[in-house]
Amino acid sequence: MASQDPLLQPYQLKHLMLKNRVMSTSHEPAYSEDGMPKERYRLYHAEKAKGGMALTMTAGSAIVSRDSPPAFGNLHLYDDAIVPWLSELADACHEHDCKVMIQITHLGRRTSGWNKGDWLPVLAPSPVREPAHRSFPKAIEDWDMERIVADYAAAAQRCQAAGLDGIELEAYGHLMDGFWSPATNHREDEHGGPLENRLRFTFMVLDAIRKAVGNAFVVGIRLVADEDFATGLSREEGVEIAQRLAGSGRIDFLNIIRGSIETDAALTKVIPITGMRSSPHLDFAGEVRAATKFPTFHAARIADVATARHAIATGKLDMVGMTRAHIADPHIVKKVMEGREHEIRPCVGATYCLDRIYEGGEALCIHNAATGREAAIPHIIRRTDGPLKKIVVVGAGPAGLEAARVTAERGHSVTILEATGEAGGQVRLAAQNPRRRELIGIVDWRLAELDRLGVEMRYDTWAEQDDVLALAPDVVVVATGGLPQNPPLEAGDDLVTSSWDIMAGSVKPGETVLLFDDNGGHQGMGTAEVIANAGSKLELVSPERFFAPEMGGMNHVPYMRVFREKGVTVTINTRLRSVRREGNQLVATLGSDFADGWSAERCVDQVVVEHGTAPLDDLYLALKPLSRNRGGIDYERLVHGGDIFPVRNGERGLIMFRIGDAVASRNIHAAIYDGLRYGLRI
């Protein structure tokens, strides 16, 4: 019997039959090698195809011209060598009846690559600098337009030759829509002024593409239909552009964007993060669909199935993009089809994925460490072919919960010993910040999975050596985490307050507070946000040349918003040297790495410090001499395959190792990655 679920209904797009209404919109995971979508790129998209989605969009965006230098691992669509790689990717997805398209673009001013690669100048309709990438563009000339139009057409031909199902032009924050916006088009020639002139380059490109690939090939456009700032493209003109494009006969779908992406602050309004509204532009996309009566796609923090289903059922969209949601769980559609919605791993909005891309890394999910590592790590954990073991996991933070989940999926008998009355460790601590409470989904999902798998949880159990050995384990996973540590101070160790005390609520913020963040991530920034919101007068001091270097620009935005609103003072390039008491207050002595002998003092009610954690390793050290591997791990085999537990203490006895912050202070993803990859080897 056919499903009545709106999400599972097929959709006819031109000659393409899309098997359901779920897609992953274009984004650049930065998995390319030499500008090519090789194995890692292919397996990433193939996994989503296996997971049941109807359409996966690759690249964000593939660049059509050599003078559009990659900003974040973009594919080189100007190179013929890309065709066989794209063909392999398309074939891998088509095996699962998943259609494949690619987004193509000229980045225009949205790149900082002028001083890399071929050292070619950046260009734009007018020489208006983009703050995010800081390049000073030259004004595009007639001969630039001619060659770039030809490059678009050639790129489209390569996509068609590779067997892709279509292409999508990128027109938000890039060269094409740079012509549309009054903020970036100050031209006085035939490409400036009236809307008809500002659209001239767009139609030059579309005409050239249609001449190159014919009318049967699917061509769409992802466009900004409202830049949502005073001097930018207005809602009225944006909707009119959408109507003109829809009525031109040159395109087959619209993919709607609202907002500007030229600063980090603006970008988070387009792509909201945790603590921000869910699906903020869905209604607007529906209004564009109603105005154009044309196939309409959209994605912007549509992270859950209920919202996606609503978007289709109410006619707001024809295809709904769940892009970050599929980074967290590429098998969303399959789970919906099988009645397992409750097993979907949630996107918690942490935006670790995009922050890594924009900071020059690759996309990684904060709590699905298999994403982007499909060549080595499966998304579906298979039962072991070997003997079943008794596993004891000590600690129910993210590392311990993941190790327990994975080993239980492998068929082993698992018991977790947790010292406190709740699971979650530092994730639960971070979620005490009301704006980041969604992070608790990392814990809640794992607890539900552990319940499904029959894992035994023992809370309020401070496990010592005898407690663990009494369970007769074959394997002990020490995931005891760490405890907060002070930065090196010349004096005053006993006078400072830890960030944990503030976040846990065990110590209230003082009236005047100095927070020294010598870690550079969410731990210090989250503490600062809590202190500022409590009404304290706060100075955040960092020894770095810019604060919070371990955190990307998108997550930086809400912190800075609070700091501005609450009058937080930020001091960089400065180190806390010592603290002393003077009457009822504390005096913090500050120093500089850059100026010998310089010092300054601050008189405050409270000094809070963040310096990561020291491993809570007493149990590990106690069990180490009793274990067969003496706690050792063969890292070469961990990476490349084989038995990772060396025999260092006789052939008999238990295997024991530690993971997460029980090893060293790191982050949530590192802890979960440890739990996953070690758990798979048991």
XYZ file of C-alpha atoms in Angstrom:
682
model
C 0.000 0.000 0.000
C 1.392 3.403 -1.021
C 2.413 5.693 1.834
C 0.288 8.762 2.490
C 3.181 10.606 4.105
C 3.634 13.906 2.214
C 7.419 13.533 2.435
C 7.323 10.187 0.657
C 5.257 11.305 -2.343
C 7.058 11.330 -5.719
C 7.636 14.580 -7.562
C 7.937 15.061 -11.311
C 10.545 17.668 -12.248
C 10.613 17.961 -16.009
C 11.552 14.440 -17.162
C 12.945 13.452 -13.740
C 10.840 11.438 -11.343
C 12.065 12.196 -7.844
C 10.973 9.339 -5.589
C 10.197 11.542 -2.574
C 10.320 15.168 -1.487
C 13.565 15.143 0.513
C 16.854 16.524 -0.741
C 20.238 17.671 0.443
C 20.965 21.135 -0.917
C 24.321 22.164 -2.322
C 27.132 22.668 0.142
C 30.875 22.208 -0.026
C 32.081 19.688 2.579
C 35.687 20.403 1.528
C 36.349 16.731 0.843
C 37.814 17.429 -2.588
C 41.325 16.406 -3.587
C 43.066 18.665 -6.112
C 39.667 20.164 -6.849
C 38.223 16.765 -7.777
C 35.353 14.819 -6.095
C 37.282 11.617 -5.475
C 36.478 8.674 -3.198
C 35.729 10.555 0.016
C 33.412 12.979 -1.790
C 31.660 10.157 -3.639
C 31.101 7.988 -0.564
C 29.676 10.933 1.373
C 26.957 11.500 -1.225
C 26.421 7.782 -1.858
C 25.653 7.271 1.844
C 22.813 9.785 1.652
C 21.568 8.024 -1.463
C 21.574 4.720 0.446
C 19.632 6.500 3.159
C 16.702 7.077 0.821
C 16.727 10.713 -0.232
C 15.488 11.574 -3.712
C 18.022 14.216 -4.723
C 21.494 15.111 -3.556
C 23.081 18.366 -4.644
C 26.864 18.359 -4.815
C 29.286 21.249 -4.460
C 28.739 24.573 -2.866
C 29.757 25.697 -5.411
C 31.786 24.174 -8.230
C 33.745 26.972 -9.869
C 33.441 27.551 -13.605
C 36.466 29.792 -14.169
C 40.097 29.760 -13.175
C 39.871 33.326 -11.846
C 37.276 32.198 -9.305
C 39.809 30.744 -6.837
C 38.355 28.242 -4.366
C 37.335 29.712 -1.026
C 36.637 26.448 0.831
C 37.644 23.372 -1.142
C 35.439 24.111 -4.158
C 35.394 21.670 -7.072
C 37.221 22.745 -10.246
C 34.501 22.536 -12.847
C 36.628 24.439 -15.347
C 38.848 21.363 -15.680
C 37.884 18.488 -18.041
C 39.526 16.087 -15.584
C 36.478 16.407 -13.317
C 34.137 14.565 -15.703
C 35.055 10.952 -14.827
C 35.011 11.742 -11.100
C 31.543 13.269 -11.362
C 30.450 10.292 -13.444
C 31.534 7.863 -10.698
C 29.678 9.924 -8.112
C 26.511 10.010 -10.221
C 26.644 6.261 -10.841
C 27.087 5.555 -7.115
C 23.977 7.575 -6.255
C 21.919 6.341 -9.197
C 22.367 2.775 -7.898
C 19.983 3.817 -5.114
C 17.592 5.762 -7.353
C 18.894 9.060 -6.026
C 19.213 11.870 -8.553
C 22.356 13.985 -8.558
C 22.805 17.644 -9.441
C 25.637 20.086 -8.931
C 25.738 23.756 -8.097
C 27.954 25.860 -10.344
C 29.185 29.395 -9.932
C 31.720 32.118 -10.339
C 32.436 33.237 -6.784
C 33.118 36.816 -7.803
C 34.292 38.718 -4.723
C 33.460 35.898 -2.277
C 36.981 34.516 -2.095
C 40.307 35.341 -0.536
C 42.231 33.280 -3.058
C 43.805 36.063 -5.103
C 47.111 35.415 -3.302
C 47.083 31.663 -3.877
C 47.241 29.367 -6.897
C 47.360 31.416 -10.079
C 47.318 34.852 -8.376
C 44.525 36.169 -10.580
C 42.552 39.251 -9.529
C 39.163 38.893 -7.905
C 36.317 40.597 -9.735
C 32.784 41.826 -9.096
C 30.194 43.973 -10.889
C 31.597 46.987 -9.012
C 34.720 47.261 -6.832
C 32.828 46.690 -3.577
C 34.754 44.642 -1.028
C 33.114 41.671 0.703
C 33.915 41.882 4.449
C 33.926 38.106 4.983
C 36.773 37.348 2.572
C 38.405 40.782 2.517
C 39.500 40.780 -1.138
C 39.398 44.047 -3.051
C 37.775 43.186 -6.390
C 38.212 44.914 -9.706
C 35.119 45.906 -11.713
C 34.303 43.197 -14.231
C 34.980 44.203 -17.850
C 33.272 43.243 -21.088
C 35.961 40.726 -22.013
C 35.650 39.167 -18.521
C 31.926 38.700 -19.054
C 32.423 37.090 -22.457
C 34.888 34.490 -21.196
C 32.945 33.781 -17.973
C 29.697 33.271 -19.897
C 31.565 30.794 -22.109
C 33.002 29.139 -18.994
C 29.497 28.628 -17.565
C 28.398 26.945 -20.774
C 31.464 24.678 -20.889
C 30.982 23.750 -17.233
C 27.364 22.804 -17.901
C 28.496 20.571 -20.755
C 30.921 18.782 -18.445
C 28.091 18.120 -15.975
C 25.891 16.769 -18.747
C 28.717 14.586 -20.081
C 29.256 13.164 -16.588
C 25.661 11.925 -16.457
C 24.443 14.303 -13.787
C 20.712 14.916 -13.682
C 20.983 18.677 -13.744
C 22.724 21.802 -12.535
C 21.888 24.668 -10.233
C 23.313 28.165 -10.682
C 24.417 29.867 -7.488
C 23.098 33.414 -7.117
C 23.460 34.514 -3.541
C 26.588 36.341 -2.481
C 28.395 35.413 -5.708
C 29.072 37.097 -9.047
C 25.680 36.555 -10.674
C 23.514 38.149 -8.006
C 26.177 40.761 -7.436
C 24.729 42.348 -10.568
C 21.216 42.256 -9.073
C 21.869 44.042 -5.788
C 22.013 47.839 -5.521
C 24.539 47.305 -2.712
C 27.092 45.717 -5.063
C 26.162 47.048 -8.523
C 27.055 50.721 -8.963
C 27.538 50.451 -12.706
C 26.420 53.130 -15.128
C 26.567 51.007 -18.298
C 24.054 48.536 -19.749
C 24.574 46.233 -16.729
C 23.558 48.804 -14.113
C 20.513 50.798 -13.144
C 17.116 49.298 -14.046
C 16.366 45.695 -13.077
C 16.360 44.650 -16.717
C 19.983 45.785 -17.027
C 21.021 44.134 -13.766
C 19.620 40.830 -15.040
C 21.420 41.060 -18.379
C 24.461 39.012 -17.300
C 22.225 36.317 -15.800
C 20.329 35.838 -19.052
C 23.572 35.882 -21.040
C 24.695 32.935 -18.909
C 21.383 31.086 -19.167
C 21.223 31.534 -22.942
C 24.753 30.200 -23.336
C 24.008 27.207 -21.091
C 20.839 26.322 -22.958
C 22.681 26.552 -26.268
C 25.346 24.218 -24.891
C 23.170 21.556 -23.200
C 19.790 21.927 -24.897
C 16.362 22.369 -23.362
C 15.979 18.842 -21.974
C 18.747 19.117 -19.365
C 17.536 20.319 -15.952
C 18.795 23.789 -15.051
C 17.748 25.564 -11.861
C 18.936 28.479 -9.786
C 19.505 28.994 -6.077
C 18.794 32.665 -5.653
C 18.491 35.314 -3.029
C 14.991 36.768 -3.309
C 15.443 39.294 -0.500
C 18.801 40.427 0.907
C 17.032 41.761 3.981
C 19.119 44.879 4.579
C 18.471 48.518 3.776
C 20.701 49.018 0.731
C 20.475 45.464 -0.589
C 18.108 43.694 -2.944
C 14.582 44.327 -1.719
C 11.884 41.728 -1.229
C 9.838 43.298 -4.034
C 12.663 43.208 -6.565
C 13.766 39.758 -5.419
C 10.315 38.271 -5.959
C 10.137 40.028 -9.341
C 13.472 38.456 -10.315
C 12.087 35.057 -9.327
C 8.994 35.692 -11.447
C 11.050 36.785 -14.447
C 13.311 33.756 -14.207
C 10.370 31.389 -13.785
C 8.649 32.910 -16.796
C 11.726 32.947 -19.013
C 11.517 29.320 -20.130
C 15.230 28.975 -19.403
C 15.119 27.363 -15.930
C 13.287 24.466 -14.300
C 13.260 25.249 -10.572
C 13.928 27.941 -7.994
C 15.818 27.308 -4.753
C 15.025 30.212 -2.438
C 17.399 32.039 -0.091
C 16.675 35.044 2.093
C 19.390 37.261 3.549
C 22.985 38.286 2.958
C 26.169 36.311 3.550
C 28.835 38.995 3.386
C 29.515 38.943 7.151
C 29.426 36.194 9.769
C 26.552 37.937 11.522
C 24.504 38.114 8.328
C 25.366 34.523 7.418
C 23.812 33.166 10.615
C 20.508 34.769 9.638
C 20.601 32.825 6.359
C 21.882 29.627 8.000
C 20.713 29.792 11.641
C 22.597 27.975 14.371
C 21.609 26.630 17.772
C 19.532 29.020 19.823
C 18.116 30.654 16.696
C 14.733 30.161 15.037
C 13.965 26.940 13.239
C 13.089 27.249 9.532
C 12.954 31.081 9.644
C 12.526 31.558 5.890
C 10.120 28.721 5.115
C 7.062 30.969 4.940
C 8.914 33.385 2.669
C 9.881 30.552 0.322
C 6.215 29.553 0.251
C 5.272 33.115 -0.693
C 7.721 33.015 -3.605
C 6.244 29.702 -4.725
C 2.754 31.220 -4.608
C 3.904 34.282 -6.556
C 5.716 32.297 -9.257
C 3.647 29.077 -9.345
C 6.925 27.375 -10.144
C 8.844 24.383 -8.691
C 10.360 25.687 -5.457
C 13.069 24.213 -3.233
C 14.379 25.598 0.061
C 16.602 24.732 3.008
C 17.437 26.756 6.124
C 17.522 24.945 9.462
C 14.777 22.508 8.566
C 16.265 19.985 10.930
C 13.367 17.714 11.841
C 10.949 15.526 9.944
C 7.849 17.248 11.337
C 8.869 20.636 9.926
C 9.882 19.108 6.607
C 6.567 17.267 6.371
C 4.706 20.512 7.158
C 6.600 22.327 4.376
C 5.373 19.825 1.787
C 1.899 19.205 3.184
C 1.034 22.918 3.240
C 2.322 23.525 -0.276
C 5.120 25.858 0.739
C 7.735 23.769 -1.071
C 7.964 21.103 -3.732
C 11.278 19.727 -2.439
C 12.526 20.276 1.099
C 16.218 20.521 1.901
C 17.428 18.854 5.105
C 21.120 19.401 4.580
C 22.739 19.661 8.000
C 20.201 17.114 9.244
C 21.644 14.606 6.761
C 25.176 15.358 7.913
C 23.977 14.221 11.338
C 22.017 11.251 9.948
C 22.200 10.349 6.246
C 19.480 7.703 6.672
C 16.585 9.975 7.638
C 14.269 8.947 4.785
C 14.937 5.252 5.261
C 14.054 5.530 8.932
C 10.845 7.392 8.081
C 9.906 4.701 5.564
C 10.553 1.960 8.123
C 8.600 3.650 10.912
C 11.759 4.456 12.869
C 11.583 8.241 13.067
C 12.400 8.026 16.759
C 15.808 6.569 15.861
C 16.875 9.532 13.716
C 20.046 11.084 15.077
C 19.110 14.747 15.593
C 20.915 17.750 14.198
C 21.462 19.844 17.324
C 22.334 23.028 15.445
C 25.901 23.155 16.778
C 27.109 24.069 13.260
C 30.476 22.462 13.934
C 30.197 21.279 10.339
C 30.007 24.699 8.679
C 32.338 26.427 11.107
C 35.020 23.913 10.170
C 34.467 24.546 6.451
C 34.596 28.313 6.774
C 37.735 28.078 8.897
C 39.540 25.984 6.270
C 38.764 22.504 7.563
C 36.391 19.831 6.333
C 32.767 19.237 7.309
C 32.435 17.041 10.382
C 29.302 16.525 12.447
C 29.694 17.260 16.134
C 28.141 13.891 17.022
C 28.236 11.669 13.955
C 31.900 10.877 13.466
C 31.153 8.550 10.517
C 30.146 11.450 8.253
C 33.010 12.207 5.906
C 34.800 9.018 6.959
C 32.627 6.530 5.078
C 35.649 4.765 3.559
C 36.726 3.558 6.993
C 33.747 3.904 9.324
C 30.219 2.588 8.687
C 27.063 4.502 9.543
C 25.295 1.228 10.295
C 27.145 -0.782 12.936
C 27.232 -4.496 12.130
C 27.241 -7.299 14.677
C 30.669 -8.762 15.339
C 31.659 -12.080 13.766
C 33.938 -12.777 16.723
C 33.239 -13.863 20.284
C 30.834 -11.765 22.334
C 32.403 -9.965 25.263
C 31.482 -8.363 28.552
C 32.205 -4.631 28.278
C 32.357 -2.205 31.179
C 32.349 1.477 30.282
C 33.270 3.823 33.105
C 31.806 7.262 32.525
C 28.651 8.368 30.707
C 29.926 11.463 28.961
C 29.819 11.630 25.154
C 32.818 9.325 24.739
C 31.487 6.665 27.084
C 27.951 6.793 25.718
C 29.210 6.380 22.168
C 31.548 3.511 23.067
C 28.660 1.787 24.824
C 26.303 2.324 21.883
C 28.759 0.981 19.334
C 29.846 -2.062 21.319
C 26.214 -2.895 22.117
C 25.370 -2.677 18.395
C 28.238 -5.112 17.874
C 26.361 -7.568 20.098
C 28.439 -7.308 23.266
C 27.008 -7.139 26.782
C 27.592 -3.607 28.058
C 27.397 -2.010 31.494
C 27.988 1.698 32.108
C 29.152 2.967 35.502
C 28.520 6.693 35.986
C 29.657 8.603 39.064
C 26.835 11.150 38.989
C 23.070 10.841 38.786
C 22.869 11.887 35.124
C 24.575 11.063 31.852
C 26.161 13.616 29.573
C 29.334 14.889 31.207
C 30.505 18.197 29.769
C 27.747 18.184 27.134
C 25.204 18.511 29.925
C 27.321 21.293 31.413
C 27.435 23.170 28.093
C 23.671 22.793 27.724
C 23.181 24.758 30.946
C 23.595 27.817 28.746
C 19.929 28.282 27.735
C 20.858 29.280 24.188
C 22.698 25.990 23.647
C 20.226 23.668 25.368
C 19.672 21.750 22.100
C 23.067 20.133 22.650
C 21.375 17.800 25.103
C 20.055 15.984 22.038
C 23.538 14.461 21.746
C 22.950 12.772 25.101
C 19.246 12.056 24.814
C 19.596 10.264 21.462
C 22.303 8.004 22.835
C 20.348 7.214 25.980
C 17.365 6.197 23.841
C 19.614 4.014 21.689
C 21.195 2.401 24.754
C 17.752 1.647 26.117
C 16.799 0.041 22.795
C 19.992 -2.019 22.861
C 19.528 -3.201 26.445
C 22.617 -1.542 27.923
C 22.723 -1.545 31.729
C 23.168 1.929 33.248
C 24.380 2.268 36.850
C 24.262 5.852 38.107
C 25.748 7.302 41.305
C 28.547 4.751 41.088
C 32.071 6.016 41.709
C 33.900 3.092 40.151
C 37.192 1.993 41.634
C 39.389 -0.913 40.662
C 37.578 -3.543 42.719
C 34.144 -2.383 41.511
C 35.172 -2.841 37.911
C 36.935 -6.175 38.410
C 33.927 -7.545 40.305
C 31.988 -7.405 37.021
C 34.511 -9.766 35.381
C 34.856 -7.677 32.221
C 36.687 -8.720 29.080
C 37.125 -5.067 28.109
C 37.156 -1.916 30.218
C 36.660 1.434 28.534
C 37.790 4.277 30.771
C 35.762 7.333 29.782
C 36.013 9.174 33.063
C 36.616 12.536 31.421
C 38.533 15.277 33.176
C 38.261 17.921 35.834
C 38.812 21.652 35.338
C 42.370 22.857 35.793
C 43.788 26.303 36.418
C 46.133 28.025 33.997
C 49.716 28.380 35.235
C 49.658 31.168 37.812
C 52.478 32.656 39.869
C 50.100 33.001 42.814
C 46.414 32.805 43.634
C 45.450 29.280 42.561
C 43.110 29.062 45.533
C 41.398 32.370 44.771
C 40.058 31.704 41.286
C 36.707 30.189 40.286
C 36.459 27.585 37.518
C 34.216 27.987 34.493
C 32.547 24.710 35.559
C 31.402 26.254 38.833
C 29.721 29.081 36.942
C 28.127 26.846 34.300
C 26.870 24.324 36.858
C 25.381 27.104 38.974
C 27.303 26.085 42.074
C 28.914 29.554 42.211
C 27.032 32.697 41.242
C 28.774 35.319 39.111
C 30.157 38.264 41.041
C 29.181 41.869 40.469
C 32.475 42.569 38.668
C 34.203 39.620 37.009
C 37.406 38.996 35.089
C 37.255 35.818 33.011
C 40.586 34.516 31.733
C 40.008 32.154 28.802
C 43.156 30.173 28.071
C 41.322 27.484 26.088
C 39.742 29.356 23.188
C 36.513 27.448 22.636
C 32.892 27.272 23.713
C 33.850 26.513 27.308
C 35.128 30.006 28.012
C 32.738 31.801 25.690
C 29.720 29.982 27.097
C 30.802 30.901 30.618
C 31.223 34.522 29.536
C 27.712 34.509 28.074
C 26.215 33.152 31.291
C 28.102 35.715 33.396
C 27.082 38.603 31.121
C 23.439 37.549 31.119
C 23.524 37.421 34.918
C 24.103 41.186 34.883
C 27.758 41.175 35.905
C 30.241 43.704 34.631
C 32.590 41.397 32.744
C 36.019 41.648 31.165
C 37.024 38.669 29.017
C 40.802 38.338 28.799
C 42.538 36.105 26.258
C 46.235 35.502 25.553
C 45.392 34.911 21.871
C 45.722 37.480 19.077
C 41.985 37.023 18.572
C 39.671 35.487 21.085
C 38.047 32.034 20.849
C 40.336 30.714 18.076
C 39.040 27.161 18.599
C 35.545 28.229 17.572
C 34.391 29.179 14.077
C 32.901 32.441 12.895
C 29.249 31.371 12.816
C 29.241 30.358 16.468
C 31.149 33.536 17.276
C 28.140 35.634 16.253
C 25.648 35.019 19.103
C 28.381 35.418 21.700
C 29.396 38.783 20.268
C 25.753 39.847 20.134
C 25.444 39.226 23.875
C 28.801 40.898 24.578
C 27.709 44.039 22.732
C 24.315 44.129 24.412
C 25.748 43.583 27.900
C 28.817 45.798 27.548
C 31.424 43.056 27.919
C 35.013 44.259 27.557
C 37.254 41.993 25.487
C 41.028 42.174 25.984
C 43.328 40.118 23.755
C 47.101 39.475 23.729
C 47.017 39.520 27.522
C 47.757 36.820 30.076
C 46.673 36.349 33.686
C 49.819 36.136 35.819
C 48.558 36.043 39.404
C 45.679 36.812 41.757
C 45.806 38.226 45.276
C 43.194 39.276 47.807
C 42.830 42.903 48.808
C 40.068 43.483 51.324
C 36.819 42.077 49.982
C 38.069 42.051 46.401
C 40.609 40.284 44.231
C 43.421 41.911 42.298
C 44.305 40.198 39.021
C 47.771 40.961 37.689
C 47.968 40.824 33.905
C 51.031 40.450 31.714
C 51.995 40.317 28.064
C 53.868 37.790 25.943
C 54.849 40.654 23.667
C 56.215 43.271 26.035
C 58.638 42.133 28.729
C 57.993 43.847 32.019
C 54.543 45.174 31.105
C 51.845 44.553 33.651
C 48.444 45.864 34.632
C 46.021 45.187 37.443
C 42.262 44.732 37.674
C 40.356 44.967 40.948
C 37.250 42.736 40.745
C 34.899 40.671 42.852
C 35.633 37.408 41.068
C 38.272 35.883 38.786
C 37.017 32.998 36.641
C 39.422 30.825 34.666
C 39.050 28.370 31.784
C 42.059 26.209 30.967
C 40.554 22.953 29.754
C 40.596 19.816 31.860
C 43.136 17.495 33.417
C 42.407 13.788 32.834
C 40.611 12.006 35.656
C 42.902 9.005 35.291
C 43.174 7.335 38.705
C 41.134 4.314 37.593
C 43.073 4.037 34.350
C 46.395 4.045 36.175
C 45.112 1.468 38.687
C 43.919 -0.935 35.989
C 46.820 -0.385 33.608
C 49.227 -2.950 35.135
C 46.417 -5.524 35.296
C 45.471 -5.245 31.636
C 46.770 -7.389 28.812
C 47.647 -4.349 26.689
C 48.724 -2.177 29.656
C 46.437 0.531 28.256
C 48.354 0.612 24.981
C 46.913 1.250 21.516
C 48.600 0.533 18.190
C 47.895 3.836 16.415
C 49.134 2.629 13.039
C 46.589 -0.198 13.090
C 43.920 2.102 14.491
C 44.277 4.187 11.337
C 44.975 1.470 8.771
C 43.420 -1.722 10.161
C 44.303 -4.684 12.329
C 44.270 -5.590 16.015
C 44.770 -2.320 17.886
C 45.422 -3.843 21.314
C 49.067 -4.951 21.590
C 49.939 -7.774 23.975
C 52.213 -6.135 26.514
C 51.424 -8.062 29.677
C 50.827 -11.715 28.803
C 48.152 -13.363 26.666
C 45.460 -13.441 29.331
C 43.539 -10.792 31.190
C 41.296 -7.923 30.282
C 41.792 -5.287 27.624
C 41.677 -1.753 28.973
C 41.993 1.646 27.315
C 40.859 5.221 27.817
C 39.067 7.626 25.511
C 37.836 11.224 25.330
C 38.957 13.718 27.943
C 40.233 10.885 30.122
C 43.167 11.046 27.683
C 43.466 14.822 27.238
C 41.245 17.875 27.065
C 39.650 18.024 23.597
C 36.094 18.519 22.279
C 32.780 16.715 21.804
C 33.572 15.458 18.316
C 36.921 14.026 19.420
C 35.255 12.211 22.305
C 32.582 10.687 20.096
C 35.103 9.793 17.399
C 37.142 7.949 20.037
C 34.057 6.075 21.232
C 33.130 5.088 17.689
C 36.443 4.006 16.232
C 37.636 2.162 19.330
C 34.245 0.553 19.824
C 34.290 -0.805 16.290
C 37.521 -2.676 17.037
C 36.069 -4.749 19.875
